Every structure is written in C-alpha cells, then in structure tokens.
Coordinates of C-alpha atoms in Angstrom, one line a residue:
M1471 CA -70.2 29.7 3.3
R1472 CA -70.7 26.6 1.3
F1473 CA -67.6 24.4 0.6
T1474 CA -67.2 23.3 -3.0
P1475 CA -64.7 20.6 -3.5
I1476 CA -62.4 20.8 -6.5
A1477 CA -61.7 17.6 -8.4
A1478 CA -58.1 16.5 -8.7
D1479 CA -56.6 16.8 -12.1
G1480 CA -54.5 13.6 -11.8
S1481 CA -51.2 15.3 -11.2
V1482 CA -51.3 15.6 -7.4
N1483 CA -48.8 12.8 -6.8
V1484 CA -46.6 13.7 -9.7
S1485 CA -43.4 15.6 -8.9
K1486 CA -43.1 19.0 -10.6
G1487 CA -39.4 18.4 -11.2
N1488 CA -37.7 16.1 -13.7
P1489 CA -37.5 12.5 -12.2
L1490 CA -34.1 11.9 -13.8
T1491 CA -32.7 15.1 -12.2
E1492 CA -34.1 14.1 -8.8
A1493 CA -32.6 10.6 -9.2
A1494 CA -29.2 12.0 -10.1
W1495 CA -29.3 14.3 -7.0
L1496 CA -30.2 11.4 -4.8
A1497 CA -27.5 9.1 -6.2
G1498 CA -24.9 11.9 -6.1
S1499 CA -25.8 12.7 -2.4
L1500 CA -25.5 9.0 -1.5
V1501 CA -22.1 8.7 -3.2
L1502 CA -20.9 11.9 -1.4
I1503 CA -22.1 10.6 1.9
L1504 CA -20.3 7.3 1.3
V1505 CA -17.1 9.0 0.2
L1506 CA -17.2 11.2 3.4
L1507 CA -17.8 8.0 5.4
Y1508 CA -14.7 6.4 3.8
V1509 CA -12.6 9.5 4.6
I1510 CA -13.8 9.6 8.2
L1511 CA -13.3 5.8 8.7
G1512 CA -9.8 6.1 7.1
F1513 CA -8.9 8.8 9.5
V1514 CA -10.1 6.7 12.5
A1515 CA -8.2 3.7 11.2
G1516 CA -5.0 5.6 10.7
W1517 CA -5.3 7.2 14.1
A1518 CA -5.8 3.8 15.7
A1519 CA -3.0 2.1 13.7
M1520 CA -0.4 4.7 14.6
R1521 CA -1.2 4.2 18.3
L1522 CA -1.5 0.5 18.5
P1523 CA 1.3 -0.9 20.7
V1524 CA 3.9 -3.0 18.9
G1525 CA 3.1 -5.9 21.2
A1526 CA -0.5 -5.9 20.1
E1527 CA 0.6 -5.7 16.4
V1528 CA 2.9 -8.7 16.9
W1529 CA 0.0 -10.7 18.4
L1530 CA -2.2 -9.7 15.5
G1531 CA 0.5 -10.6 13.0
N1532 CA 0.8 -14.1 14.6
V1533 CA -2.9 -14.6 14.2
V1534 CA -3.0 -13.4 10.6
S1535 CA 0.1 -15.3 9.5
A1536 CA -0.5 -18.4 11.6
G1537 CA -1.0 -20.6 8.5
Y1538 CA 1.9 -19.1 6.5
Q1539 CA 4.7 -21.5 5.9
G1540 CA 8.0 -19.8 4.9
K1541 CA 11.6 -20.7 5.5
S1542 CA 14.4 -18.5 6.8
N1543 CA 17.2 -17.3 4.6
E1544 CA 20.6 -16.3 6.1
F1545 CA 21.6 -14.1 3.2
L1546 CA 18.3 -12.1 3.1
Q1547 CA 18.2 -11.8 6.9
E1548 CA 21.7 -10.4 7.0
H1549 CA 20.8 -7.8 4.4
L1550 CA 17.7 -6.8 6.4
D1551 CA 19.7 -6.6 9.6
Q1552 CA 22.3 -4.3 7.9
L1553 CA 19.4 -2.0 6.9
L1554 CA 18.0 -2.0 10.4
H1555 CA 21.5 -1.1 11.8
A1556 CA 21.5 1.9 9.5
L1557 CA 18.3 3.3 11.1
P1558 CA 18.5 6.2 13.5
H1559 CA 18.8 5.2 17.1
D1560 CA 15.4 6.7 17.9
S1561 CA 13.5 4.9 15.0
P1562 CA 10.3 3.2 16.2
L1563 CA 11.3 0.2 14.0
H1564 CA 13.8 -0.8 16.7
S1565 CA 10.8 -2.0 18.7
Y1566 CA 10.2 -4.8 16.3
T1567 CA 11.9 -8.1 15.8
F1568 CA 12.1 -8.4 12.1
K1569 CA 12.4 -11.8 10.3
I1570 CA 12.7 -12.7 6.6
Y1571 CA 10.7 -15.5 5.1
F1572 CA 11.7 -17.0 1.8
D1573 CA 8.9 -18.3 -0.4
E1574 CA 9.5 -20.6 -3.4
T1575 CA 6.6 -18.9 -5.4
D1576 CA 7.8 -17.9 -8.8
K1577 CA 6.4 -14.4 -8.7
V1578 CA 8.2 -11.1 -8.6
N1579 CA 7.1 -9.7 -5.2
A1580 CA 7.8 -9.1 -1.6
F1581 CA 5.3 -8.1 1.1
A1582 CA 5.1 -7.3 4.8
L1583 CA 3.2 -9.2 7.5
P1584 CA 1.9 -7.4 10.6
G1585 CA 4.3 -7.8 13.5
G1586 CA 7.6 -7.8 11.7
G1587 CA 7.6 -10.5 9.0
I1588 CA 8.8 -9.7 5.5
V1589 CA 8.2 -12.3 2.8
V1590 CA 10.5 -12.4 -0.3
L1591 CA 9.3 -14.5 -3.2
A1592 CA 11.7 -16.6 -5.3
G1593 CA 10.7 -14.8 -8.5
L1594 CA 12.0 -11.5 -7.1
L1595 CA 15.5 -13.0 -6.5
N1596 CA 15.5 -14.2 -10.1
V1597 CA 15.3 -10.6 -11.4
V1598 CA 17.4 -8.5 -9.0
E1599 CA 20.9 -8.0 -10.2
S1600 CA 22.6 -6.2 -7.3
E1601 CA 22.6 -6.2 -3.5
N1602 CA 21.7 -2.5 -3.7
E1603 CA 18.6 -3.3 -5.7
L1604 CA 17.6 -6.0 -3.2
D1605 CA 18.1 -3.6 -0.3
M1606 CA 15.9 -1.0 -1.9
V1607 CA 13.1 -3.6 -2.0
L1608 CA 13.6 -4.5 1.7
A1609 CA 13.9 -0.8 2.6
H1610 CA 10.6 -0.2 0.8
E1611 CA 8.9 -2.9 3.0
L1612 CA 10.4 -1.4 6.1
G1613 CA 8.8 1.8 5.0
H1614 CA 5.4 0.1 5.2
F1615 CA 6.1 -0.8 8.8
Y1616 CA 7.3 2.7 9.6
H1617 CA 4.0 4.1 8.3
R1618 CA 2.0 1.1 9.6
D1619 CA 0.4 0.7 6.2
H1620 CA -0.7 -2.9 6.7
L1621 CA -2.5 -2.0 9.9
Q1622 CA -4.2 1.0 8.4
T1623 CA -5.4 -1.0 5.5
M1624 CA -6.8 -3.8 7.7
G1625 CA -8.5 -1.2 9.9
R1626 CA -10.2 0.6 6.9
S1627 CA -11.3 -2.7 5.5
L1628 CA -12.8 -3.8 8.8
L1629 CA -14.6 -0.4 9.3
L1630 CA -15.9 -0.5 5.7
A1631 CA -17.2 -4.0 6.2
V1632 CA -19.1 -2.8 9.3
G1633 CA -20.4 0.3 7.5
S1634 CA -21.7 -1.8 4.6
R1635 CA -23.6 -4.0 7.1
V1636 CA -25.1 -1.0 9.0
L1637 CA -26.6 0.7 5.9
P1638 CA -30.0 -0.7 5.0
G1639 CA -30.5 -2.6 1.8
D1640 CA -28.3 -4.9 -0.2
R1641 CA -27.7 -2.3 -2.9
A1642 CA -26.4 0.2 -0.3
S1643 CA -24.0 -2.5 1.0
D1644 CA -22.8 -3.3 -2.5
L1645 CA -22.3 0.4 -3.3
V1646 CA -20.2 0.9 -0.1
T1647 CA -18.0 -2.0 -1.1
W1648 CA -17.6 -0.8 -4.7
I1649 CA -16.7 2.8 -3.7
G1650 CA -14.4 1.6 -0.9
T1651 CA -12.5 -0.7 -3.3
K1652 CA -12.0 2.2 -5.9
L1653 CA -10.8 4.6 -3.2
E1654 CA -8.6 2.0 -1.6
R1655 CA -6.7 1.5 -4.8
K1656 CA -5.8 5.2 -4.9
Y1657 CA -4.9 5.2 -1.2
S1658 CA -2.7 2.1 -1.7
Q1659 CA -0.8 3.9 -4.5
K1660 CA 0.0 6.7 -2.1
Q1661 CA 1.2 4.2 0.4
E1662 CA 3.5 2.7 -2.1
A1663 CA 4.9 6.1 -3.2
A1664 CA 5.6 7.0 0.4
A1665 CA 7.3 3.7 1.1
D1666 CA 9.5 4.3 -2.0
A1667 CA 10.6 7.7 -0.7
W1668 CA 11.3 6.3 2.8
G1669 CA 13.2 3.3 1.4
L1670 CA 15.3 5.7 -0.8
D1671 CA 16.4 7.6 2.4
L1672 CA 17.3 4.4 4.2
L1673 CA 19.2 3.1 1.1
N1674 CA 21.3 6.3 1.2
H1675 CA 22.0 5.8 4.9
R1676 CA 23.0 2.2 4.3
Y1677 CA 25.5 2.8 1.4
G1678 CA 26.1 6.6 1.3
H1679 CA 24.6 6.6 -2.2
V1680 CA 21.5 5.4 -3.9
A1681 CA 22.8 3.2 -6.7
G1682 CA 20.3 0.5 -7.6
A1683 CA 17.3 2.4 -6.2
L1684 CA 15.5 2.5 -9.6
D1685 CA 16.6 -0.9 -11.0
F1686 CA 13.8 -3.0 -9.5
F1687 CA 11.1 -1.0 -11.3
D1688 CA 13.0 -1.7 -14.6
H1689 CA 12.9 -5.4 -13.9
L1690 CA 9.2 -5.7 -13.2
P1691 CA 7.6 -8.1 -15.7
D1692 CA 4.5 -6.0 -16.2
R1693 CA 6.3 -2.7 -16.6
E1694 CA 4.9 -2.3 -20.1
K1695 CA 1.3 -2.6 -18.9
D1696 CA -1.1 0.0 -20.3
R1697 CA -1.0 3.2 -18.3
F1698 CA -4.8 3.0 -17.7
A1699 CA -4.4 -0.4 -16.1
Y1700 CA -2.2 1.2 -13.4
F1701 CA -5.0 3.7 -12.7
L1702 CA -7.1 0.8 -11.5
A1703 CA -4.2 -1.0 -9.7
T1704 CA -3.0 -0.9 -6.1
H1705 CA 0.5 -0.1 -7.2
P1706 CA 1.6 3.1 -9.1
D1707 CA 2.9 3.0 -12.7
P1708 CA 6.6 1.9 -12.5
E1709 CA 7.5 4.7 -14.9
E1710 CA 5.9 7.2 -12.5
R1711 CA 7.7 5.7 -9.6
I1712 CA 11.0 6.0 -11.4
R1713 CA 10.4 9.6 -12.2
S1714 CA 9.3 10.4 -8.6
L1715 CA 12.5 8.8 -7.2
Q1716 CA 14.7 10.5 -9.7
K1717 CA 13.2 13.8 -8.7
L1718 CA 13.8 13.0 -5.0
I1719 CA 17.4 12.1 -5.7
R1720 CA 18.0 15.4 -7.4
Q1721 CA 16.2 17.4 -4.7
K1722 CA 18.2 15.7 -1.9
G1723 CA 21.4 15.7 -3.7
Y1724 CA 22.0 12.0 -3.2
A1725 CA 25.1 10.5 -4.9
V1726 CA 24.7 7.6 -7.3
G1727 CA 27.7 5.2 -6.8
K1728 CA 28.3 1.7 -8.0
T1729 CA 26.2 -1.4 -7.3
V1730 CA 27.4 -4.6 -5.8
P1731 CA 26.5 -7.6 -8.1
I1732 CA 24.5 -10.2 -6.3
N1733 CA 26.0 -13.6 -5.8
R1734 CA 23.2 -16.0 -6.6
K1735 CA 25.1 -19.0 -5.1
I1736 CA 25.1 -17.3 -1.7
V1737 CA 21.4 -16.4 -2.1
E1738 CA 20.5 -20.0 -2.7

C-alpha cells in the first residue's frame, strides 16, 4: 500500500476552543487553588497558634516588640487587673502576665502585642467617656489573646510568604500576595467580631451589666466612613458591630446599668 501524505491546512496548532474561554478556565483554576491553599495554611496556622506554649509566645512577643517604647500607666493597669480578676479560675489567660503600655500617639486605637502586652494610645483616652467604655476596649483586646488572633495572623502571613516564594514566576507570587491580602481582611473582621462578643461577656462579669459596651463605636472618628470602605478594611463597620452587640445583649438577657464617668485627672 502506498502512503500518500496529506498537507496540513494550517490549523494543526490552533486550539478548537475559544482562547478567551480557556484563559478564563486557567485563571479561575489558579485562583481556586490559591484560595484552597490559603484555607489550608490558615487551618495549619490556627492549629499551631492554639498549641503554642505561652512561654514561647512570650519569647516571640519580646522579639517582636523589642523596639517598642511605651510607658506604664497605673490607672490603666488597675483596670486591666480588675478585668483579669473577673475571669473564670480556669481561664487560659491566667497563664499570662499582662502589662499595659501607654503611647502618646494621638490616634484612637489600642492593640495587643504577643506575650501579654496591650498598648493604649492617647487618642483613645481622649474620646472614652466612662470607665465601662474603657473596660470594653481592654476586654476586647483580651479577647484577641484568648483566641490567640495575633499568633494566627502572624502564622498565616508567614506561611503565605513562603507559599508565594515556592510558586514559580513573579506573577504567581504577586497573585498569592494579592489574594491573601483580600482574604485576610475578611478573616480579620471575623476576629474583631469574635473579640467584641468575648469582651461583652467579660464586661458583664466585671460589672454585672454591660453599660458602655457600645459607646466606643459611637466615638470612632471614622464612624461615618462609606460602608463600602469597610468592606475592604480589616475592621467591621462600627454600625454593624453595634447591631451585633445589641443582638447579643438581647439574646443573653444582659442588663444595662449606669456607667462610671472617667476621671481624666486620674488617667493622666
């Protein structure tokens, strides 16, 4: 039998499918893989964070905050100690030695440092109007320690950094970072909501009521920010936080008593 070759018609190397459709499938598959990678890494980071000994966390906190210069404040420390005294006897937070740092920065904020440090900025003390409101802020920060949020965040960031280096190509690394940042914002909002709920319970244990629990969110300077802006932020919308706390107060039947006005002369 004689072989008769057939000339190619020029379409041998051309895909029969739509190239835009194929590109969309490839991009979607890559994004799905990266999202799954983030979820898996987040689970690993959370698992490790909840099992890290407090001593190791204290060491890590000393390393992270070695360059931080803050000063002690007797009034703030006393309030923190009273909240710690209101904790159940079996609370894991009793394993920490908590210390308050006062920072002169004129910004309305407070944050937790790994190992037991809580930083209160001067701007926050300028807006709080009651000791109950201040205690809600401190209880919220203790909630982050209870859930070990700072460790989980550090762990996920480290694992994502490693993951972005492992994947080939600069574009893949940039995509991992971009997706991780977007997902981390939503996760951070969940952490904040959980710390709010935990802080509400502690405030009730401390006073026997939850007066002042919502006041701080009313005093935030950017409360009127556009709702869409909070969709991209690490903190939830203050209005949504207020509604969530009001719902918890009703569900748990917490009483709302009277607040104790803050004495700014004592604070200073």
